[in-house]
PDB file of C-alpha atoms in Angstrom:
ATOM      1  CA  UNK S   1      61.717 -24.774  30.832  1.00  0.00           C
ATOM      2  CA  UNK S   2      61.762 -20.841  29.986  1.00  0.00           C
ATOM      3  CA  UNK S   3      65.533 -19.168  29.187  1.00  0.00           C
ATOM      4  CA  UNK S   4      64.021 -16.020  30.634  1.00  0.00           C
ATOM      5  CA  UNK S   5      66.630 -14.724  32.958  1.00  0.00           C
ATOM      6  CA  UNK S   6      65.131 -14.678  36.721  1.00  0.00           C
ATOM      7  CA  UNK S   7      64.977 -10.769  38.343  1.00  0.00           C
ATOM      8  CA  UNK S   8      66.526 -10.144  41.776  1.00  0.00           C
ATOM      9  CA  UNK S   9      63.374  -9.593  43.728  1.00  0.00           C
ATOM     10  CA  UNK S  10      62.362  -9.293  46.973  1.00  0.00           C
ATOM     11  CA  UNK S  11      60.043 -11.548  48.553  1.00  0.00           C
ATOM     12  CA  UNK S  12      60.237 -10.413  51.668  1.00  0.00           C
ATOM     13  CA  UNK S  13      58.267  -6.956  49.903  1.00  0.00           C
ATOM     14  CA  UNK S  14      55.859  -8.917  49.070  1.00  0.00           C
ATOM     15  CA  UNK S  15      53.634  -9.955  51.422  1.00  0.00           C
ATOM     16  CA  UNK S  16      52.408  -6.243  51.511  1.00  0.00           C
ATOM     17  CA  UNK S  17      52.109  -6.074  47.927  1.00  0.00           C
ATOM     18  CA  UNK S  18      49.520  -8.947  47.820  1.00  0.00           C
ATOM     19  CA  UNK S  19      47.726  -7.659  51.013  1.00  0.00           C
ATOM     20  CA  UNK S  20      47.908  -4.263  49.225  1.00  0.00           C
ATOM     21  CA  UNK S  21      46.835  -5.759  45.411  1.00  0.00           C
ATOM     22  CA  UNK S  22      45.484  -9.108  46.064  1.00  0.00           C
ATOM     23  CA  UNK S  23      43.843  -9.778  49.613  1.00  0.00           C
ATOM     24  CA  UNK S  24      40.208  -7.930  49.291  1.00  0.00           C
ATOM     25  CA  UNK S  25      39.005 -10.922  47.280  1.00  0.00           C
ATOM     26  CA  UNK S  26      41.874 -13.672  47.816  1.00  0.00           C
ATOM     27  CA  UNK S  27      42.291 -14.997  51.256  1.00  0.00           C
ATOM     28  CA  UNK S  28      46.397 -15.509  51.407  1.00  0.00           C
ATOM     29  CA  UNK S  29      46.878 -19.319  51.965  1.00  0.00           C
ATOM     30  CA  UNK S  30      49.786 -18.805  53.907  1.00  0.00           C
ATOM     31  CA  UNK S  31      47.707 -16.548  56.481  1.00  0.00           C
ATOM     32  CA  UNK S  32      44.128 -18.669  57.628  1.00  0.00           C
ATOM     33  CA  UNK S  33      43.977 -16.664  60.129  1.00  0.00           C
ATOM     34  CA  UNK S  34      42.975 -13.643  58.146  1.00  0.00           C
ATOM     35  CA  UNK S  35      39.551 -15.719  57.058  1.00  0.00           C
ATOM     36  CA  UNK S  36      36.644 -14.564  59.032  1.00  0.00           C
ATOM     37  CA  UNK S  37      35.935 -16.273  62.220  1.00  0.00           C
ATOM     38  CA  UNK S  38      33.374 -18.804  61.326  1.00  0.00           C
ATOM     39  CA  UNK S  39      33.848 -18.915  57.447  1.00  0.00           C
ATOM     40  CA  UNK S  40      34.120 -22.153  55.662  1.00  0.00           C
ATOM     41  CA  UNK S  41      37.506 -23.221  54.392  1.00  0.00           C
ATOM     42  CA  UNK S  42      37.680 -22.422  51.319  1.00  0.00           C
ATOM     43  CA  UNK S  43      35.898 -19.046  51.448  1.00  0.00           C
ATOM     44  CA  UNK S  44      33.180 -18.589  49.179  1.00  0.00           C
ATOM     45  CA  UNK S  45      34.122 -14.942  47.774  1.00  0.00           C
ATOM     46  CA  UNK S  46      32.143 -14.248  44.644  1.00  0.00           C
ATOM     47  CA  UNK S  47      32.891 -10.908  42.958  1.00  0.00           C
ATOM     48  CA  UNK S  48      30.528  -9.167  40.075  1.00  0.00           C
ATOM     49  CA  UNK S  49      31.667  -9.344  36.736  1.00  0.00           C
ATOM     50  CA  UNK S  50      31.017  -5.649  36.395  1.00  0.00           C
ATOM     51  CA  UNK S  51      33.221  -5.022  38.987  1.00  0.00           C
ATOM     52  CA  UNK S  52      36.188  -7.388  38.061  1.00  0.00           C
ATOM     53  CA  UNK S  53      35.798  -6.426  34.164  1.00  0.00           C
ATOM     54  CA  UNK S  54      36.656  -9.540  32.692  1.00  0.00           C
ATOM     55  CA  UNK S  55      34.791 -11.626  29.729  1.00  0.00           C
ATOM     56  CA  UNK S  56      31.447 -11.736  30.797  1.00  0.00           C
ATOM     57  CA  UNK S  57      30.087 -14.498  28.365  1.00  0.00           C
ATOM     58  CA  UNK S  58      30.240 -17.373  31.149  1.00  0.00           C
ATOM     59  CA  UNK S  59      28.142 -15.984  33.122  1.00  0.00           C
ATOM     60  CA  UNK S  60      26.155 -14.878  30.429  1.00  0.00           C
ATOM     61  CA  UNK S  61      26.085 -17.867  28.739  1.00  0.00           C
ATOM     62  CA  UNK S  62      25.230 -20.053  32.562  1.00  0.00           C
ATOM     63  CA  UNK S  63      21.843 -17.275  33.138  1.00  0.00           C
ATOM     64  CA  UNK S  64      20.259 -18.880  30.219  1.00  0.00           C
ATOM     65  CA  UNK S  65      17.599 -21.365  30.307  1.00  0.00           C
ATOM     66  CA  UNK S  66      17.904 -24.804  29.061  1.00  0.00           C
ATOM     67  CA  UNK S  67      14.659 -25.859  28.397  1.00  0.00           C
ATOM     68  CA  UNK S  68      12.517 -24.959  30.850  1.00  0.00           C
ATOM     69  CA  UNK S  69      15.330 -25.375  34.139  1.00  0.00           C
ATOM     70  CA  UNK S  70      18.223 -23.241  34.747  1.00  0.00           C
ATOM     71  CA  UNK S  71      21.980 -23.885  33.976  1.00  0.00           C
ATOM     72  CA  UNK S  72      22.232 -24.780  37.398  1.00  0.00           C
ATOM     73  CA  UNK S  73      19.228 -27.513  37.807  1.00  0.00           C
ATOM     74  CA  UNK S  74      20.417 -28.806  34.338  1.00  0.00           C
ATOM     75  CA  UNK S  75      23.965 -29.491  35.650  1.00  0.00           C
ATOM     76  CA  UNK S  76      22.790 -30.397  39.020  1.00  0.00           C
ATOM     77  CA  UNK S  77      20.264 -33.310  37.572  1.00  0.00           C
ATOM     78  CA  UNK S  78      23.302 -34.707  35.072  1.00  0.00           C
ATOM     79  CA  UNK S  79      25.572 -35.345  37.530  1.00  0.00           C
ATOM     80  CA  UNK S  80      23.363 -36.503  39.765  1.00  0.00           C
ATOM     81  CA  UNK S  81      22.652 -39.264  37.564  1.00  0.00           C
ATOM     82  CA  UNK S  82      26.432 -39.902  36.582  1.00  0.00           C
ATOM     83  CA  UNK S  83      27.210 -40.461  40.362  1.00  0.00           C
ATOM     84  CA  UNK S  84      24.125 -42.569  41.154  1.00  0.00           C
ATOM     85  CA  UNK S  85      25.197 -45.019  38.281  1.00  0.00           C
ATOM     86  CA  UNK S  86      28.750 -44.685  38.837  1.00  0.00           C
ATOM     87  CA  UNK S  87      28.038 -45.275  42.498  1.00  0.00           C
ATOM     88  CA  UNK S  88      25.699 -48.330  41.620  1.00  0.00           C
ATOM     89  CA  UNK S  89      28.638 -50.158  38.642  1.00  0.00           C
ATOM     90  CA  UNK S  90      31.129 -49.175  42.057  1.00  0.00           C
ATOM     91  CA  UNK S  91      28.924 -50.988  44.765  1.00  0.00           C
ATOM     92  CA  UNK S  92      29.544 -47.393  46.879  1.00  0.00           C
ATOM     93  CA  UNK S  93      26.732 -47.664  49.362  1.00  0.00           C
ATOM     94  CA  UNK S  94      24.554 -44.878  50.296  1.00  0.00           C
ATOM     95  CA  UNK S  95      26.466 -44.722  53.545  1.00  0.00           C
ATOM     96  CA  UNK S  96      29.690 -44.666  52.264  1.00  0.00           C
ATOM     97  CA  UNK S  97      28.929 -41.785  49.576  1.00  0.00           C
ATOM     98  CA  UNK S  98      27.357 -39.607  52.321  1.00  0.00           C
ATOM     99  CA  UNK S  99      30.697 -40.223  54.179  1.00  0.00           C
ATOM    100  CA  UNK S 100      32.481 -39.367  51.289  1.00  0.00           C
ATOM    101  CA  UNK S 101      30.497 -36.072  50.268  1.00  0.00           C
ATOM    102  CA  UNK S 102      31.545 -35.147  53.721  1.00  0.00           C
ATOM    103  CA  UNK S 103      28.452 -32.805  53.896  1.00  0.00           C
ATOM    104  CA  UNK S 104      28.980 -31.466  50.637  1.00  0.00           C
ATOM    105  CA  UNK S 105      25.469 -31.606  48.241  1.00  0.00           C
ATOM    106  CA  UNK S 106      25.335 -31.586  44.843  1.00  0.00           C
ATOM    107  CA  UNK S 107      24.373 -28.348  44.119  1.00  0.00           C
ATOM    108  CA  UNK S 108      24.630 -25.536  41.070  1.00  0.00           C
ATOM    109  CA  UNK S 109      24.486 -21.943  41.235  1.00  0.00           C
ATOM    110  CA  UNK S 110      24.581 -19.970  38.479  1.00  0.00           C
ATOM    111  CA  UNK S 111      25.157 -16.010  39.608  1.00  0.00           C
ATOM    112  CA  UNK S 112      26.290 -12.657  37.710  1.00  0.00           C
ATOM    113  CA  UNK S 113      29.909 -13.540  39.475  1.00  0.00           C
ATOM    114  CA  UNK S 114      33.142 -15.065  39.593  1.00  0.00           C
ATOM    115  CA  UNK S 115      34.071 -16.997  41.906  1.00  0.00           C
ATOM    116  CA  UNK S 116      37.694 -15.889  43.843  1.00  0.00           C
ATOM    117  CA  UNK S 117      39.399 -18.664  45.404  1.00  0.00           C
ATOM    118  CA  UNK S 118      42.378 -19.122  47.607  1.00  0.00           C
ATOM    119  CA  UNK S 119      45.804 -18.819  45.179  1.00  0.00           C
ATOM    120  CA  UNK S 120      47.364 -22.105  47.114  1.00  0.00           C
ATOM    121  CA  UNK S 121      49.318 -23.579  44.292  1.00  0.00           C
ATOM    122  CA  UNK S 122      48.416 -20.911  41.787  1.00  0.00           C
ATOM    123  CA  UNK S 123      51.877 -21.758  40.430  1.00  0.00           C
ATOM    124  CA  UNK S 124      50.025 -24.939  39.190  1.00  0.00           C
ATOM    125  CA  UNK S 125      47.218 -23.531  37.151  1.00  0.00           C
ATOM    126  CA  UNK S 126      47.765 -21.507  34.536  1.00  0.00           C
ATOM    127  CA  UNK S 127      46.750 -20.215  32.026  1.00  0.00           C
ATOM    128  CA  UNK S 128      44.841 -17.386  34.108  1.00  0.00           C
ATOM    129  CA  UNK S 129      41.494 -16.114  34.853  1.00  0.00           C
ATOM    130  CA  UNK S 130      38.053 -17.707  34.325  1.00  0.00           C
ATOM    131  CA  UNK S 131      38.607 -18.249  30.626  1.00  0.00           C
ATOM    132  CA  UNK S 132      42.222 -19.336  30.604  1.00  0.00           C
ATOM    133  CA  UNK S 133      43.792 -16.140  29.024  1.00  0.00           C
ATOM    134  CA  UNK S 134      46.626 -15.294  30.105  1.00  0.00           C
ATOM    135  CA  UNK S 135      49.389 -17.300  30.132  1.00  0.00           C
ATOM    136  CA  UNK S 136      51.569 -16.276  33.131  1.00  0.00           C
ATOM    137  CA  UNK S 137      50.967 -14.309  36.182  1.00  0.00           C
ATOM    138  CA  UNK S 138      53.271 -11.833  35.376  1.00  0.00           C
ATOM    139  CA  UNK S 139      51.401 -11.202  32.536  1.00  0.00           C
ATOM    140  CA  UNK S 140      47.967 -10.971  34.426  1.00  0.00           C
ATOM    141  CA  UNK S 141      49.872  -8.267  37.012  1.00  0.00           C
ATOM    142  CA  UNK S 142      50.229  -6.170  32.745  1.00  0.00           C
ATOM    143  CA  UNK S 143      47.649  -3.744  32.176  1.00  0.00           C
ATOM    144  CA  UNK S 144      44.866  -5.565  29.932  1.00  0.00           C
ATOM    145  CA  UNK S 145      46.068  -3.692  26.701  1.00  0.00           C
ATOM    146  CA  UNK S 146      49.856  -4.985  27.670  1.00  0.00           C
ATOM    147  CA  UNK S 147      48.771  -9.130  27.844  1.00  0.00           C
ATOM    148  CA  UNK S 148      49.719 -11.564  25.175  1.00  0.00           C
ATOM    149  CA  UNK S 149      47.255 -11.410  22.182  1.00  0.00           C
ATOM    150  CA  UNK S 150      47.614 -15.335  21.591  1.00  0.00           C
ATOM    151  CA  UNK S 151      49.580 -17.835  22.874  1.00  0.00           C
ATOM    152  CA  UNK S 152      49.939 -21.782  22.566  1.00  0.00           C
ATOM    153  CA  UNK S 153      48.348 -24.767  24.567  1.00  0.00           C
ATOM    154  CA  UNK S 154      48.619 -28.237  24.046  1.00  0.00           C
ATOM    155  CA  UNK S 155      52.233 -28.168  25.566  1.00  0.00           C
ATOM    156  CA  UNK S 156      53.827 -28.321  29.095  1.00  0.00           C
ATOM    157  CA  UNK S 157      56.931 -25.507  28.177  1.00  0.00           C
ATOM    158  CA  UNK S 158      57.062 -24.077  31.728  1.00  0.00           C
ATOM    159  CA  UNK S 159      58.668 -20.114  32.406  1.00  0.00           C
ATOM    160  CA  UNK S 160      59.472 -20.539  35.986  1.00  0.00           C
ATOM    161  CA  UNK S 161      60.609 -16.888  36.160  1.00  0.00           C
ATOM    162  CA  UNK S 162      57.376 -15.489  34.900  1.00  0.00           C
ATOM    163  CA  UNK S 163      55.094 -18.435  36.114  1.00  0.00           C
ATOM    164  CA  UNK S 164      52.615 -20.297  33.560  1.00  0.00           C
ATOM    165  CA  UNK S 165      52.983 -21.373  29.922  1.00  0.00           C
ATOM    166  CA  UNK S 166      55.964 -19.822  27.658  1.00  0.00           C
ATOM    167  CA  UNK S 167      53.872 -18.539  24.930  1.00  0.00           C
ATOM    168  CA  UNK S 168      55.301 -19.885  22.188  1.00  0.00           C
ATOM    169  CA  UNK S 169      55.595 -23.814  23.159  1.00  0.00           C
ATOM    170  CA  UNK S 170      55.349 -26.599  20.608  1.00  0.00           C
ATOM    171  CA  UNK S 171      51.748 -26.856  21.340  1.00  0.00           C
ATOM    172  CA  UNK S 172      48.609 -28.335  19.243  1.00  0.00           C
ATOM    173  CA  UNK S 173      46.277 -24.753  20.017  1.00  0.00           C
ATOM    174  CA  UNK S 174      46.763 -21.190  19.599  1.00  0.00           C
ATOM    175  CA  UNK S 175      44.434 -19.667  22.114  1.00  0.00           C
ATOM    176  CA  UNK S 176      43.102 -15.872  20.584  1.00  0.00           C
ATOM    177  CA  UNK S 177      42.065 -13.898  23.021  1.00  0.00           C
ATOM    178  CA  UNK S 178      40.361 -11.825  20.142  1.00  0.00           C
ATOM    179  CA  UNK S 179      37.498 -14.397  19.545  1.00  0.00           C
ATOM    180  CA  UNK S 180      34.660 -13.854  21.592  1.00  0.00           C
ATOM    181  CA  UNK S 181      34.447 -15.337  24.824  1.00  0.00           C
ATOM    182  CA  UNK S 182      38.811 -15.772  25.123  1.00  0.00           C
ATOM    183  CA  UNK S 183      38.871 -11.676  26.049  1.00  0.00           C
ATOM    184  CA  UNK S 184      42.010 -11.334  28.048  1.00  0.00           C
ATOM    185  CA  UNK S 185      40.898  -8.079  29.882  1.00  0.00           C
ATOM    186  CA  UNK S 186      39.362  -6.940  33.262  1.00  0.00           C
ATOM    187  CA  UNK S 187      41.159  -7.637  36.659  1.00  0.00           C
ATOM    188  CA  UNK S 188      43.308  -4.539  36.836  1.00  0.00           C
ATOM    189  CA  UNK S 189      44.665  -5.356  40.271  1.00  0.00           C
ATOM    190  CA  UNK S 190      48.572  -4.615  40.526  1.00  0.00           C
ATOM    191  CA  UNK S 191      48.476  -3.680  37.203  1.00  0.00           C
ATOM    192  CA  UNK S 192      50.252  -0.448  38.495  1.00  0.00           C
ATOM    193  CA  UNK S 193      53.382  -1.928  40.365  1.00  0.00           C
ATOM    194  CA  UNK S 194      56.782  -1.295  38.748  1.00  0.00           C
ATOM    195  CA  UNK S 195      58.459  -4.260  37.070  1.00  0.00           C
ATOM    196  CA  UNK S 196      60.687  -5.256  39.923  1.00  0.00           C
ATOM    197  CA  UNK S 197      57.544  -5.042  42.225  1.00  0.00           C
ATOM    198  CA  UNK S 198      55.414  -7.888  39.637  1.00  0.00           C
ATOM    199  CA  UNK S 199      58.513 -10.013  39.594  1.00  0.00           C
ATOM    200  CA  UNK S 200      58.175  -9.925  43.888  1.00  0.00           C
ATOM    201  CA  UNK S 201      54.876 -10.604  43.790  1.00  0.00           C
ATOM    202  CA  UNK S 202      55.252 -13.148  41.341  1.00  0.00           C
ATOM    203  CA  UNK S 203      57.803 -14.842  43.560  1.00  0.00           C
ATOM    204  CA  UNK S 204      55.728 -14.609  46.067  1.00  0.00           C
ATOM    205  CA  UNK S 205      52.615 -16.462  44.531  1.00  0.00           C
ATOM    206  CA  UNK S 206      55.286 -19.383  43.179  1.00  0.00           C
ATOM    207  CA  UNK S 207      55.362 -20.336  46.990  1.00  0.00           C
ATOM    208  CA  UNK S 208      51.993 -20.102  48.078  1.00  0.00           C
TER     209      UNK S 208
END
């Protein structure tokens, strides 16, 4: 566990900090009610890579062909396979896997966007954004320029104050967010807050 010494925030700020900073493209978990009447749990909120400014080579790299198919129809076909045989060395009927799928097809879409889900348990998944950049979300709220340069992987060192991966755990991996496709920039959202403001914020997302 991190040494870092916790900051005296105040949670109670922050609701209005993440409706302020975070709530035009994450639906707060803690508030359902402000999804759209009629909208699908999660909410399918896909924002342009132009607009959110970080590494673009995933979605660069999922727009090319393979062959003569899409990214998409590629994926879609290999796992379709995978789950019919898995299904078949299982003995899952064809009943039972529809009941399981619970409507949901196998289907791949491959857009210009990233996809912005829900932050339920966002404690739980660092490191941060599409490409795994940034260790802690205290260090996401930092202005791009301001982020860790590398850190380490392979480890479980937790920093409960700041919330994701100490950077310098006795891991197997330095990640370098200098080699193409790691870039740790783009999503300048709260980016502007005062230190005592990321710290509530922070707080905040630990309990969502």
């Amino acid at each position: 566990m991190s040494s870092a010494r916790s900051i005296k925030a105040k949670p109670s700020a922050a609701p209005g900090l993440f409706k302020e900073h975070c709530a035009k493209c994450h639906v707060d978990a803690k508030r359902p009610a402000d999804l759209d009447a009629g909208k699908d749990w999660p909410p399918d909120l896909l924002i342009n890579v132009k607009e959110i400014g970080t590494d673009p080579n995933r979605v660069n790299n999922y727009a090319l062909l393979l062959g003569d198919r899409s990214f998409g129809q590629a994926v879609q076909e290999a796992t379709g396979k995978y789950l019919d045989q898995a299904c078949k060395d299982d003995k899952i009927s064809a009943d039972d896997l529809k009941k399981y799928r619970d409507g949901h097809a196998n289907v791949w879409r491959t857009t210009s966007n990233y996809a912005a889900r829900p932050l339920a348990a966002i404690w739980a998944t660092p490191p941060y954004l599409h490409n795994g950049s940034v260790p802690t979300l205290y260090d996401l709220l930092l202005p791009g320029d301001q982020r860790p340069e590398s850190f380490t992987l392979g480890h479980r060192d937790f920093d409960p104050v700041k919330v994701g991966f100490t950077r310098d755990g006795k891991g197997t991996f330095r990640f370098d967010t200098k080699v193409c496709g790691n870039r740790n920039t783009g999503h300048e959202y709260g980016t502007k807050l005062s230190d005592v403001e990321r710290y509530e914020l922070v707080e905040y997302l630990k309990a969502n």
